[in-house]
mmCIF file of C-alpha atoms in Angstrom:
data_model
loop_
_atom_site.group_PDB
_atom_site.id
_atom_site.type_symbol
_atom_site.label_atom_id
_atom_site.label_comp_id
_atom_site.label_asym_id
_atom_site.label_seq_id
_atom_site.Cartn_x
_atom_site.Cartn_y
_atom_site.Cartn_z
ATOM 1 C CA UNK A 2 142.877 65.263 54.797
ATOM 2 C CA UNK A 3 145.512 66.282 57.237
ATOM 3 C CA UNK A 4 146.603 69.312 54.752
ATOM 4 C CA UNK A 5 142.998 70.360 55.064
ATOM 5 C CA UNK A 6 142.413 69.815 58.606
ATOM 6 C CA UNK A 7 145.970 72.001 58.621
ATOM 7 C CA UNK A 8 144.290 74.700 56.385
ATOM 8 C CA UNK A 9 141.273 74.911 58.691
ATOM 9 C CA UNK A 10 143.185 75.471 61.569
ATOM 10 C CA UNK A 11 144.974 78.453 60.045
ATOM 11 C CA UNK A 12 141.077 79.929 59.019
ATOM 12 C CA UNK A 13 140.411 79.681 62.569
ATOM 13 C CA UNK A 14 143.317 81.178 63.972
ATOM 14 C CA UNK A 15 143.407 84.073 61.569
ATOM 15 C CA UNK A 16 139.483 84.311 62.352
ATOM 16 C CA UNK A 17 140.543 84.699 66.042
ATOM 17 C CA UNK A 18 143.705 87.316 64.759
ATOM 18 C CA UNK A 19 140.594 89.281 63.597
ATOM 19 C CA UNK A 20 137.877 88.988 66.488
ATOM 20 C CA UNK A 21 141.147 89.962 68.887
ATOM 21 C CA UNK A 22 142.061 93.062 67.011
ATOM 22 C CA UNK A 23 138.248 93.943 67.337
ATOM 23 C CA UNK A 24 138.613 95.504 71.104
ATOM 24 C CA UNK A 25 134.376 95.807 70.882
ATOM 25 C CA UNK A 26 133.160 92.433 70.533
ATOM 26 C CA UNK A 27 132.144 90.980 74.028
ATOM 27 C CA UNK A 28 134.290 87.813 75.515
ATOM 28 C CA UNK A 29 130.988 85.563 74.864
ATOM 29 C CA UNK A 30 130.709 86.230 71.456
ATOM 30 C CA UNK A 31 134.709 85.001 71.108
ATOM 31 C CA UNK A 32 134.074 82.244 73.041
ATOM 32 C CA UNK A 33 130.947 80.993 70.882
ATOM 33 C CA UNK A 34 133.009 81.652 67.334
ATOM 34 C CA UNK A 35 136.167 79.243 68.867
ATOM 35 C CA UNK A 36 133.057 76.909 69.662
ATOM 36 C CA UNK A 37 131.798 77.107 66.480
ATOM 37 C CA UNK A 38 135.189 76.857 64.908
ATOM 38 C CA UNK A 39 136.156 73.788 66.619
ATOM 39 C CA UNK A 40 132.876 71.970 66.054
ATOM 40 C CA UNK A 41 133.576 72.717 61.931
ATOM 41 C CA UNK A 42 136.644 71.656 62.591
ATOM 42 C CA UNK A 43 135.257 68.364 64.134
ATOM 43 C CA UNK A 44 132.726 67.956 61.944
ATOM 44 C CA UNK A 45 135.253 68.320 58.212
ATOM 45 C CA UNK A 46 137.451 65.761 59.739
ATOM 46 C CA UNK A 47 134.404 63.253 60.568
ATOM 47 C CA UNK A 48 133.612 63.913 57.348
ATOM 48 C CA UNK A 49 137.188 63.423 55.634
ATOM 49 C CA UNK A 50 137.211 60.033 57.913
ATOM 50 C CA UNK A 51 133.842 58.582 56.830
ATOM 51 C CA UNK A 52 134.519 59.442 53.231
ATOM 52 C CA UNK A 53 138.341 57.354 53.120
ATOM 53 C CA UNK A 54 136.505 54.236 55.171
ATOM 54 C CA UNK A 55 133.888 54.078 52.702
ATOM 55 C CA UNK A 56 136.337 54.345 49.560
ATOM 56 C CA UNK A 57 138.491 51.891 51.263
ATOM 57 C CA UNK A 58 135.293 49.562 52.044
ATOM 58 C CA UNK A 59 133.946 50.190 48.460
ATOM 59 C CA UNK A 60 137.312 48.881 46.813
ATOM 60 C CA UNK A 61 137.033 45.893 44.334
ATOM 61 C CA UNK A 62 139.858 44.113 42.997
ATOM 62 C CA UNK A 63 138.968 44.378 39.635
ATOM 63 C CA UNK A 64 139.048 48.238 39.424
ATOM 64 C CA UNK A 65 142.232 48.453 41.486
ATOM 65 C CA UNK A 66 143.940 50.482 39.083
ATOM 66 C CA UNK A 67 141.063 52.808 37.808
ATOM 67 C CA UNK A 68 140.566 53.644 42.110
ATOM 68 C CA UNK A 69 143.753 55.915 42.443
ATOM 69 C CA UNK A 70 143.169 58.214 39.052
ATOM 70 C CA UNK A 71 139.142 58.598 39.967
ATOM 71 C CA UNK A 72 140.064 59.820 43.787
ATOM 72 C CA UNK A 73 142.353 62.339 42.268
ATOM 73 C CA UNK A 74 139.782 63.315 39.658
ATOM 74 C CA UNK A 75 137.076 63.809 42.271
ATOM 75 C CA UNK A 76 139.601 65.477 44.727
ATOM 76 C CA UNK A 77 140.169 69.155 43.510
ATOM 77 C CA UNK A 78 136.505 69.778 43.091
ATOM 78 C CA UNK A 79 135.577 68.106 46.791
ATOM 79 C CA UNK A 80 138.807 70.423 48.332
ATOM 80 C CA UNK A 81 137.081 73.694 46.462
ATOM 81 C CA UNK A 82 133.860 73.250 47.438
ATOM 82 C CA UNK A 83 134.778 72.538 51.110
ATOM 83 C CA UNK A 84 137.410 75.493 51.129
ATOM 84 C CA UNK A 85 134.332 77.465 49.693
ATOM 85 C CA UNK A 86 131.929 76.374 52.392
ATOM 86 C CA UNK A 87 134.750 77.379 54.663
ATOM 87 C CA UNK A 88 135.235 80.522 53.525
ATOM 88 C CA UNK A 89 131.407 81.194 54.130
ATOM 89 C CA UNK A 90 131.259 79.877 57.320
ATOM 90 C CA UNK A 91 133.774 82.560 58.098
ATOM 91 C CA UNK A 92 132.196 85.283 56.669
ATOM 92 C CA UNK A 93 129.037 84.343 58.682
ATOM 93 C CA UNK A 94 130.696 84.050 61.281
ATOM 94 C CA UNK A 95 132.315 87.470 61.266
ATOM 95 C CA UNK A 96 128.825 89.045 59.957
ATOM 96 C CA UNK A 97 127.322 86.920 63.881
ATOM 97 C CA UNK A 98 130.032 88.940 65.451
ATOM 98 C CA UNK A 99 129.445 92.024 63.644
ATOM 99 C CA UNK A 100 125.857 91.930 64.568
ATOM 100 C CA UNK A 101 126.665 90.941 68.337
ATOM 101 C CA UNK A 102 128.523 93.861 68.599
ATOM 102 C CA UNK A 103 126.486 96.153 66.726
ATOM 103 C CA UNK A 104 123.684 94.896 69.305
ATOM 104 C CA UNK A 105 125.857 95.435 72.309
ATOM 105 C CA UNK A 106 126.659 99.058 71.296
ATOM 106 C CA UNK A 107 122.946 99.523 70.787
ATOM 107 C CA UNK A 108 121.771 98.043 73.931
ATOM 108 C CA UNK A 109 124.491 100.063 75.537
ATOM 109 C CA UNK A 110 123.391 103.193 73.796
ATOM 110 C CA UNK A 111 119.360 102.834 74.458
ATOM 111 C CA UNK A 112 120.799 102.536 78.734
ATOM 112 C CA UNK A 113 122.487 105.530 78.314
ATOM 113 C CA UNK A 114 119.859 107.423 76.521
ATOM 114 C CA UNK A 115 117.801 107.704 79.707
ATOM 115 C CA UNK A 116 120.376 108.889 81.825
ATOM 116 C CA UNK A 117 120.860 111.036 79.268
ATOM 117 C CA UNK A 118 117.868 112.734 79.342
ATOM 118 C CA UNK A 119 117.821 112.906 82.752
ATOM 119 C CA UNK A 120 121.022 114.936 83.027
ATOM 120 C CA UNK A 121 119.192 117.484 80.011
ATOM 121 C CA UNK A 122 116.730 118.079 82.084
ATOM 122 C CA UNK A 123 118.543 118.764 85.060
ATOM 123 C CA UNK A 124 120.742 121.161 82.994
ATOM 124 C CA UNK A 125 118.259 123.118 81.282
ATOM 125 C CA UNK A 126 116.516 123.490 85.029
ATOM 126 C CA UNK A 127 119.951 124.669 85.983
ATOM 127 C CA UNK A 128 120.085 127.066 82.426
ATOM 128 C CA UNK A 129 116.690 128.343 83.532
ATOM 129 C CA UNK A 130 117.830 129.493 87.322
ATOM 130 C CA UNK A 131 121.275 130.681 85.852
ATOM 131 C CA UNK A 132 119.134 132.794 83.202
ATOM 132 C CA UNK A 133 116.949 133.758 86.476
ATOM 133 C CA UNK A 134 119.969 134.679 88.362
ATOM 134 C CA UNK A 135 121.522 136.495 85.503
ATOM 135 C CA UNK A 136 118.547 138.899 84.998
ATOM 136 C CA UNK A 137 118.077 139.843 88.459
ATOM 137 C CA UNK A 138 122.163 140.459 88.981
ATOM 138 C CA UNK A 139 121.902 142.691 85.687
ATOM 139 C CA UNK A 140 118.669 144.777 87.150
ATOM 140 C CA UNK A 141 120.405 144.647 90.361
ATOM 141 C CA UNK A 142 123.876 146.226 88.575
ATOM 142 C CA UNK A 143 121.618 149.037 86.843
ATOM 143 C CA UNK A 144 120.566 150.127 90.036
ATOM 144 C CA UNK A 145 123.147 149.882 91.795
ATOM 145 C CA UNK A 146 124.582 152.275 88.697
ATOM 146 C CA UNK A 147 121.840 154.497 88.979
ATOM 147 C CA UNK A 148 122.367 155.014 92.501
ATOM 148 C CA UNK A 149 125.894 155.420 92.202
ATOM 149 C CA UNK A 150 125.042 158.415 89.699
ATOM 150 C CA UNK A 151 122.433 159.860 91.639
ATOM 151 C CA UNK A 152 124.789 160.039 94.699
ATOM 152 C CA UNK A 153 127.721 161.495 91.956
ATOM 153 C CA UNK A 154 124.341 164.308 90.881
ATOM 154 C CA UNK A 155 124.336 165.048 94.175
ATOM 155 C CA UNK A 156 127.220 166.406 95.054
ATOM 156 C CA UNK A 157 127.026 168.857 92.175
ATOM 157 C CA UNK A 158 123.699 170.356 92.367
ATOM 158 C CA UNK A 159 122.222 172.532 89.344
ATOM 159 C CA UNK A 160 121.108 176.298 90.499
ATOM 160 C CA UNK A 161 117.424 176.196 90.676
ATOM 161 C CA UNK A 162 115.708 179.590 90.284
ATOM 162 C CA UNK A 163 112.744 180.974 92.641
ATOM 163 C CA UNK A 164 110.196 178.606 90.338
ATOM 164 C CA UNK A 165 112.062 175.141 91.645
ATOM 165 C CA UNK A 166 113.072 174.674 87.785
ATOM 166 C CA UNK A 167 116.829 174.408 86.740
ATOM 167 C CA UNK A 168 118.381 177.368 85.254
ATOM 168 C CA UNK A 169 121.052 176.514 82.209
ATOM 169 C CA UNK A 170 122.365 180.180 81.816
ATOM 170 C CA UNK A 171 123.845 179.696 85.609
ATOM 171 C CA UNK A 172 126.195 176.922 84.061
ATOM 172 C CA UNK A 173 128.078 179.765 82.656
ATOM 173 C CA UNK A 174 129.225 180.996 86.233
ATOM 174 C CA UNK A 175 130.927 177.493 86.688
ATOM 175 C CA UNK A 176 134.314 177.742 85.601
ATOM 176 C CA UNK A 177 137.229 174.805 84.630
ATOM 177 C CA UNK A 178 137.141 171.570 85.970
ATOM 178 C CA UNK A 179 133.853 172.028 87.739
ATOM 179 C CA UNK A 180 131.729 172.593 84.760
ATOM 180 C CA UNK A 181 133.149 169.955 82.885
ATOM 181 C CA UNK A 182 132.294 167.847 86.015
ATOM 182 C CA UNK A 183 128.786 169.239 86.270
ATOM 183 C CA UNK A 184 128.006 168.276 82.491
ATOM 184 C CA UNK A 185 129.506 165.421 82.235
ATOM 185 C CA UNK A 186 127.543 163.868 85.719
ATOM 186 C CA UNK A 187 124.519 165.634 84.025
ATOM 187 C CA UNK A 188 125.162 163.871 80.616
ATOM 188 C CA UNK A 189 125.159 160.561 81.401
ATOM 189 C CA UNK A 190 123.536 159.890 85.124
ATOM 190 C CA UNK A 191 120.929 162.610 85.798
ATOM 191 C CA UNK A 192 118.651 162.200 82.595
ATOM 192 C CA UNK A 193 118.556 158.389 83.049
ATOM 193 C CA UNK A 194 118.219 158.613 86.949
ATOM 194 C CA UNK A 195 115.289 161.464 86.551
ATOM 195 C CA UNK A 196 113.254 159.373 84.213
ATOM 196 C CA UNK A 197 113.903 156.066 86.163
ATOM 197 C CA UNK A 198 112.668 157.648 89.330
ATOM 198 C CA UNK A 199 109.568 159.340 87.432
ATOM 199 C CA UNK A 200 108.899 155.950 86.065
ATOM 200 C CA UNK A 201 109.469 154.237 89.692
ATOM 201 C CA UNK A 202 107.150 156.985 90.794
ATOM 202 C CA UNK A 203 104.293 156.674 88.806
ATOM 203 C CA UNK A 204 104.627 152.887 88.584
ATOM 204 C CA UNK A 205 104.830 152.810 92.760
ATOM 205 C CA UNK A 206 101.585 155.429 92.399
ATOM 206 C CA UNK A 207 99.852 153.328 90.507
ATOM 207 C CA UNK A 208 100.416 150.161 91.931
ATOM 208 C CA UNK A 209 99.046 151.865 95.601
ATOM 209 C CA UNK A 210 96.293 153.079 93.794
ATOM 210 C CA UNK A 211 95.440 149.789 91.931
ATOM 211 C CA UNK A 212 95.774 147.741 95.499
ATOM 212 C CA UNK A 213 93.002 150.464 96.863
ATOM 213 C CA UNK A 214 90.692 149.862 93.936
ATOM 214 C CA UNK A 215 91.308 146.470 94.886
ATOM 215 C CA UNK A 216 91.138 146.554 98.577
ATOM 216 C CA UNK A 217 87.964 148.640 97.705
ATOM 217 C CA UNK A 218 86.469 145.946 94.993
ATOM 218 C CA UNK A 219 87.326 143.108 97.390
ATOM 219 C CA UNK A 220 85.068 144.903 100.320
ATOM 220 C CA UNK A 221 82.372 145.402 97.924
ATOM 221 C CA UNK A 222 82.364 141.440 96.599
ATOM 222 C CA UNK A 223 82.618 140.355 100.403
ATOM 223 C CA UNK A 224 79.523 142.938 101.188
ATOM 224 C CA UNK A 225 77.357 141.559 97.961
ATOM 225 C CA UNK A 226 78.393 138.175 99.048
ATOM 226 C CA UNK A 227 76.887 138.138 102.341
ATOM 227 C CA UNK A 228 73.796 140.490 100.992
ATOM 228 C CA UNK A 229 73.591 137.309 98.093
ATOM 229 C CA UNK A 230 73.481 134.615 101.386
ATOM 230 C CA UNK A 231 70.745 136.528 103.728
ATOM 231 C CA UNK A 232 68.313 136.988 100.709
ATOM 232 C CA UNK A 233 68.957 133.476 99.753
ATOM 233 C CA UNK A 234 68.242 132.536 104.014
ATOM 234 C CA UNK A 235 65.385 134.793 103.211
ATOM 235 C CA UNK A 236 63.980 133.478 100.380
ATOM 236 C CA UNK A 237 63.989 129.828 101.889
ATOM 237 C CA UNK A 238 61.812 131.327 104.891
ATOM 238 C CA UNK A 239 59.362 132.787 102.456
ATOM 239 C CA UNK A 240 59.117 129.740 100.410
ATOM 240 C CA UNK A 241 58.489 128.034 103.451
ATOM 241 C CA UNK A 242 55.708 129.706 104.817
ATOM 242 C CA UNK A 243 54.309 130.006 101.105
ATOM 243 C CA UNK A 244 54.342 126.446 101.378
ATOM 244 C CA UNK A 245 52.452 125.967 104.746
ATOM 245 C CA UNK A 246 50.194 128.660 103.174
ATOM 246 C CA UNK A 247 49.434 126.878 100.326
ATOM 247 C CA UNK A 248 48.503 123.698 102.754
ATOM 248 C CA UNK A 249 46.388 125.979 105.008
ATOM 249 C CA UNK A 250 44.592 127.246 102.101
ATOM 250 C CA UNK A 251 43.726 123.731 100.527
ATOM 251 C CA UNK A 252 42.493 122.442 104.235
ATOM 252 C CA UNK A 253 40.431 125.252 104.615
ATOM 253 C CA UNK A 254 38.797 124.656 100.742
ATOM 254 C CA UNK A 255 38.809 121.284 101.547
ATOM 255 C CA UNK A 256 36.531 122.246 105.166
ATOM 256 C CA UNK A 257 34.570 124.468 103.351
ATOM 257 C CA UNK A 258 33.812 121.828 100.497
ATOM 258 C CA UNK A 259 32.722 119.705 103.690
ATOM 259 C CA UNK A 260 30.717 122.415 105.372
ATOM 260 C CA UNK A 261 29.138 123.273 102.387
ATOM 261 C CA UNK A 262 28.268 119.817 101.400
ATOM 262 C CA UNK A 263 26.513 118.938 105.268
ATOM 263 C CA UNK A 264 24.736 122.014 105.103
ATOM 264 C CA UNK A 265 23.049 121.276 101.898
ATOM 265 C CA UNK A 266 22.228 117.476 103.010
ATOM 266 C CA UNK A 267 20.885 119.162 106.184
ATOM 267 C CA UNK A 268 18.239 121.414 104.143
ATOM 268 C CA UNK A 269 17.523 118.883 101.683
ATOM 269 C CA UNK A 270 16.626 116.907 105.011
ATOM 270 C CA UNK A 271 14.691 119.483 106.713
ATOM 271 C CA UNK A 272 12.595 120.685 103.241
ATOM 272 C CA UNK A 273 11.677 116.901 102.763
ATOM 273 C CA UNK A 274 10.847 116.459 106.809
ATOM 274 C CA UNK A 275 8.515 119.530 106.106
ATOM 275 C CA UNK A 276 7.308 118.221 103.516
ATOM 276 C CA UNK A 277 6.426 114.976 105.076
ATOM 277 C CA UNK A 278 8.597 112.011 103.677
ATOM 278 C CA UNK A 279 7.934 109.704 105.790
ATOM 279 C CA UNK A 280 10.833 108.182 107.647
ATOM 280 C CA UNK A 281 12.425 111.329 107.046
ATOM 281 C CA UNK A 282 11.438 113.179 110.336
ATOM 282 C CA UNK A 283 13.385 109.925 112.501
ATOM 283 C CA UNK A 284 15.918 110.545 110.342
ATOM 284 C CA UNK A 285 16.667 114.274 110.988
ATOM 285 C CA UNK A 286 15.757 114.030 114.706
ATOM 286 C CA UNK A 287 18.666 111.516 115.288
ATOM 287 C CA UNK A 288 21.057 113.484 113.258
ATOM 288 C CA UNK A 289 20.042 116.968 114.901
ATOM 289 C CA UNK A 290 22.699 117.426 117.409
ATOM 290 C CA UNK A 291 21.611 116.994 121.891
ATOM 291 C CA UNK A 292 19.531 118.944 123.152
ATOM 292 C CA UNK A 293 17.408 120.172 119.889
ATOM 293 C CA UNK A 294 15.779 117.061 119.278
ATOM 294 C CA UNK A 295 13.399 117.299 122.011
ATOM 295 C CA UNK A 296 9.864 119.269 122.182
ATOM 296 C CA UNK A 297 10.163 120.466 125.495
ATOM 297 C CA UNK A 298 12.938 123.199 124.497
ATOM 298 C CA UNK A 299 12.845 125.886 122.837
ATOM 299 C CA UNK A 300 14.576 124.356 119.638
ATOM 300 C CA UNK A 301 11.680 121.591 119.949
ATOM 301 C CA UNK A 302 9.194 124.884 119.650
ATOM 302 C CA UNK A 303 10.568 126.101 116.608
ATOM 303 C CA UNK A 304 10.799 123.312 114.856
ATOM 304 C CA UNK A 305 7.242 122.490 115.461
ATOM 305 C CA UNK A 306 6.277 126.077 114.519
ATOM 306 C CA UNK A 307 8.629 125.867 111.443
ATOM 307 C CA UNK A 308 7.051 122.413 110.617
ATOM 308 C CA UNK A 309 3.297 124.053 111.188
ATOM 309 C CA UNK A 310 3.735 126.428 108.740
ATOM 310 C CA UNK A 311 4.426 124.423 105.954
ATOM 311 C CA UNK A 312 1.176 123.308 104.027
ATOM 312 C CA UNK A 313 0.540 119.518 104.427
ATOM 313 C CA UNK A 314 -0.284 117.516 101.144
ATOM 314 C CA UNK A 315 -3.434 115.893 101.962
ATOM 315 C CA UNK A 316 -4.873 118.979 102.769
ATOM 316 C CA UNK A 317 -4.387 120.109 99.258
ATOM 317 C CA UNK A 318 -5.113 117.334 97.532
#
């Protein structure tokens, strides 16, 4: 038991040779595999205790000589299965630290990777402006070149005949080093500089003309805009009185309805006072309106001359 207490102690401290040449793995995961180490350690040596007490308590006298040869029969298989279970435990517990520090290397990765992307996106912001930058220092350069040959064209101007056009066969009066000059400025800086300037031209031409039309197009949408809001104003106030129109119209078919309707009760009344209902004749004087509804007057007279001309019943009969 003591060789393989001995033999375990040498696992563990070439266990712990291995986890310290391992710079990766965290101090807590050493500190858990010497915890686990000495609790195997603990536990194999309970184990090698409990197993010698209960061969010494299981001894008989009678078998005293058969005890010795069946230990040592039993002994080389119990030694190789417990150096094999040792030998596992080891190579689990080297797998745990693998894993630990495969998990610490990821955790440590997935921290950086926002960081990370922070610092892309600042840089390809920064990519973008330095792009920005270049372009407008490379425009800036070509005209700064084309000015530079402009002011070198200059200096050297071309004979222009009585039409305002260049005349080549003059070149031929320049002699030497001043006709060489003349083409050579000519060659390289006037053709480019010409056509820039006729394409700054007619771009700057029709960029003034396109902010007129625009100018122009914008006055004419303001214009239509407020014509669009007083018809609308105007519309509203004809609605309105269409409205209050309509209203006036159904009040006065609604009087007229009235009208009409009194007016024919009041002939049906007088036609059946003429023609002598009785009762009827109370009944129209009290609805016939002050001062008709006596004899005396004038209306009175009328009525009673109206009244006399109708034929009477009994008279026919």
């Amino acid at each position: 038991m003591t060789r393989m207490a001995a033999e375990l102690r040498v696992l563990q401290d070439r266990s712990k040779t291995l986890l310290l040449a391992n710079e990766d793995v965290p101090a807590g995961a050493e500190a858990d595999a010497d915890a686990e180490a000495e609790a195997d350690i603990t536990a194999v040596d309970g184990e090698a205790v409990g197993e010698v007490v209960g061969e010494e308590a299981g001894e008989q006298p009678s078998v005293a000589t058969s005890a010795p040869a069946a230990a040592t029969s039993r002994l080389p298989t119990t030694e190789e299965e417990r150096a094999r279970l040792e030998a596992l435990r080891m190579e689990s517990r080297l797998m745990r630290h693998e894993l630990s520090k495969w998990r610490h290397q990821a955790d440590s990765l997935e921290a950086e990777r926002t960081g990370q992307e922070r610092e892309i996106v600042y840089l390809k912001a920064q990519l973008a402006h330095a792009r920005d930058v270049l372009d407008s220092t490379r425009h800036a350069v070509k005209h700064h070149e084309v000015e530079r040959k402009l002011r070198e064209v200059s200096l050297l101007p071309l004979p222009v005949d009585t039409s305002g056009a260049s005349d080549i066969r003059d070149l031929r009066l320049l002699q030497g080093g001043d006709l060489s000059k003349l083409m050579l400025n000519t060659n390289k800086g006037a053709i480019e500089a010409k056509a820039e300037r006729a394409i700054r031209e007619r771009t700057e031409e029709r960029a003034g003309s396109l902010s007129i039309k625009a100018q122009r197009l914008m006055g004419v949408v303001s214009s239509q805009q407020l014509l669009i809001q007083r018809l609308e104003k105007q519309l509203i106030k004809d609605e309105d009185a269409l409205e209050q129109r309509e209203w006036q119209l159904a009040d006065a078919a609604k009087q007229r309805k009235r009208l009409k309707g009194a007016l024919r009760q009041r002939s049906d009344d007088l036609v059946a006072a003429a023609v002598g209902v009785p009762g009827m004749r109370k009944k129209l004087s009290s609805s016939v309106p002050p001062g008709r509804c006596s004899d005396s007057g004038s209306g009175g007279m009328v009525k009673s001359s109206s009244v006399s001309q109708l034929p009477s019943i009994d008279d026919k009969n």
